[in-house]
């Protein structure tokens, strides 16, 4: 399977379950592939790229997630479960929580989230709260759930949402009816259940943090609706319209015979994820035909946009966060003689060359899109 087949975007479940779900989808914005032409050169869409050198005194692996704090610092979770906090415009780095088996440590980090200045860690079936700036003590509680959980977001004043990609019994994954999302209070007690399983689910970037510490759940079926995880319930937020290229319902089971390769390489758009927004723009991506990694950017008022395809030669180049004005990614700027790169990689490299950005360094990039391009 191609490397890019692991990075996808765009559709979500419109299923009601138990709990508080505002299921009125008539008023949510719809972003259509027909309004987002394919672009081979996206440099004209980019107004500015800010390169911020990252303090590399604490090495990290492949980045799984980034969270922005209210102060503008960022937390990084890598594929090994290490968590780092970058402060003062990335000039300082430290570990806000340590791995281990002591009462004030965590064993593994499946996912992370923020509530104010408190770091939330999903550690198997345990939730840890770690203050990231103060010297207060950490706290923990166990989840009283049968389903294994792989994503987390804040719920209410002291609880969490947890998402489970898999049924309690593996053989039941292809059946329908069991809930995917759970809200629990600060003691671990189950409060609400949301969203019945309707289709195949994957443990892959299910919850993202966007600007303003808003959390979004990606689509879990082919109805293409992203949900906002609010303090008191979940709400349909936007719908992605892939037209005739939208993957049919339960294609993984009915046509692909549960073959991930056949599913990913099918001639449809599938597995939407990574929803980030700024004041003016919305971004998401998905696995396209042939398992291509396809990214979309839309202007929020006009719903007009563009899309591009990431090349397998680009490495792990994807948006990881957003604030009110820009989209953020981690970029390792190296001398690269490979010519067959995708539009985003080319645009970043061209900008770096024009501004004589130092190579052989890792940067936090802030990418600003030009409002005039998509509103004219």
XYZ file of C-alpha atoms in Angstrom, residues 30-31 35 280-281 298-305 371 373-376:
18
model
C -21.506 22.121 2.110
C -18.110 22.125 0.401
C -15.969 24.034 -6.538
C -11.488 32.662 6.451
C -10.669 29.118 5.370
C -12.207 26.363 0.768
C -13.036 30.004 1.458
C -15.688 29.907 4.174
C -18.014 32.560 2.745
C -17.994 31.694 -0.960
C -17.397 27.936 -0.521
C -15.007 28.133 -3.466
C -11.640 26.457 -3.183
C -8.052 35.798 0.562
C -7.506 34.604 -4.854
C -10.623 32.703 -3.758
C -13.022 35.638 -3.394
C -12.532 37.140 -6.862
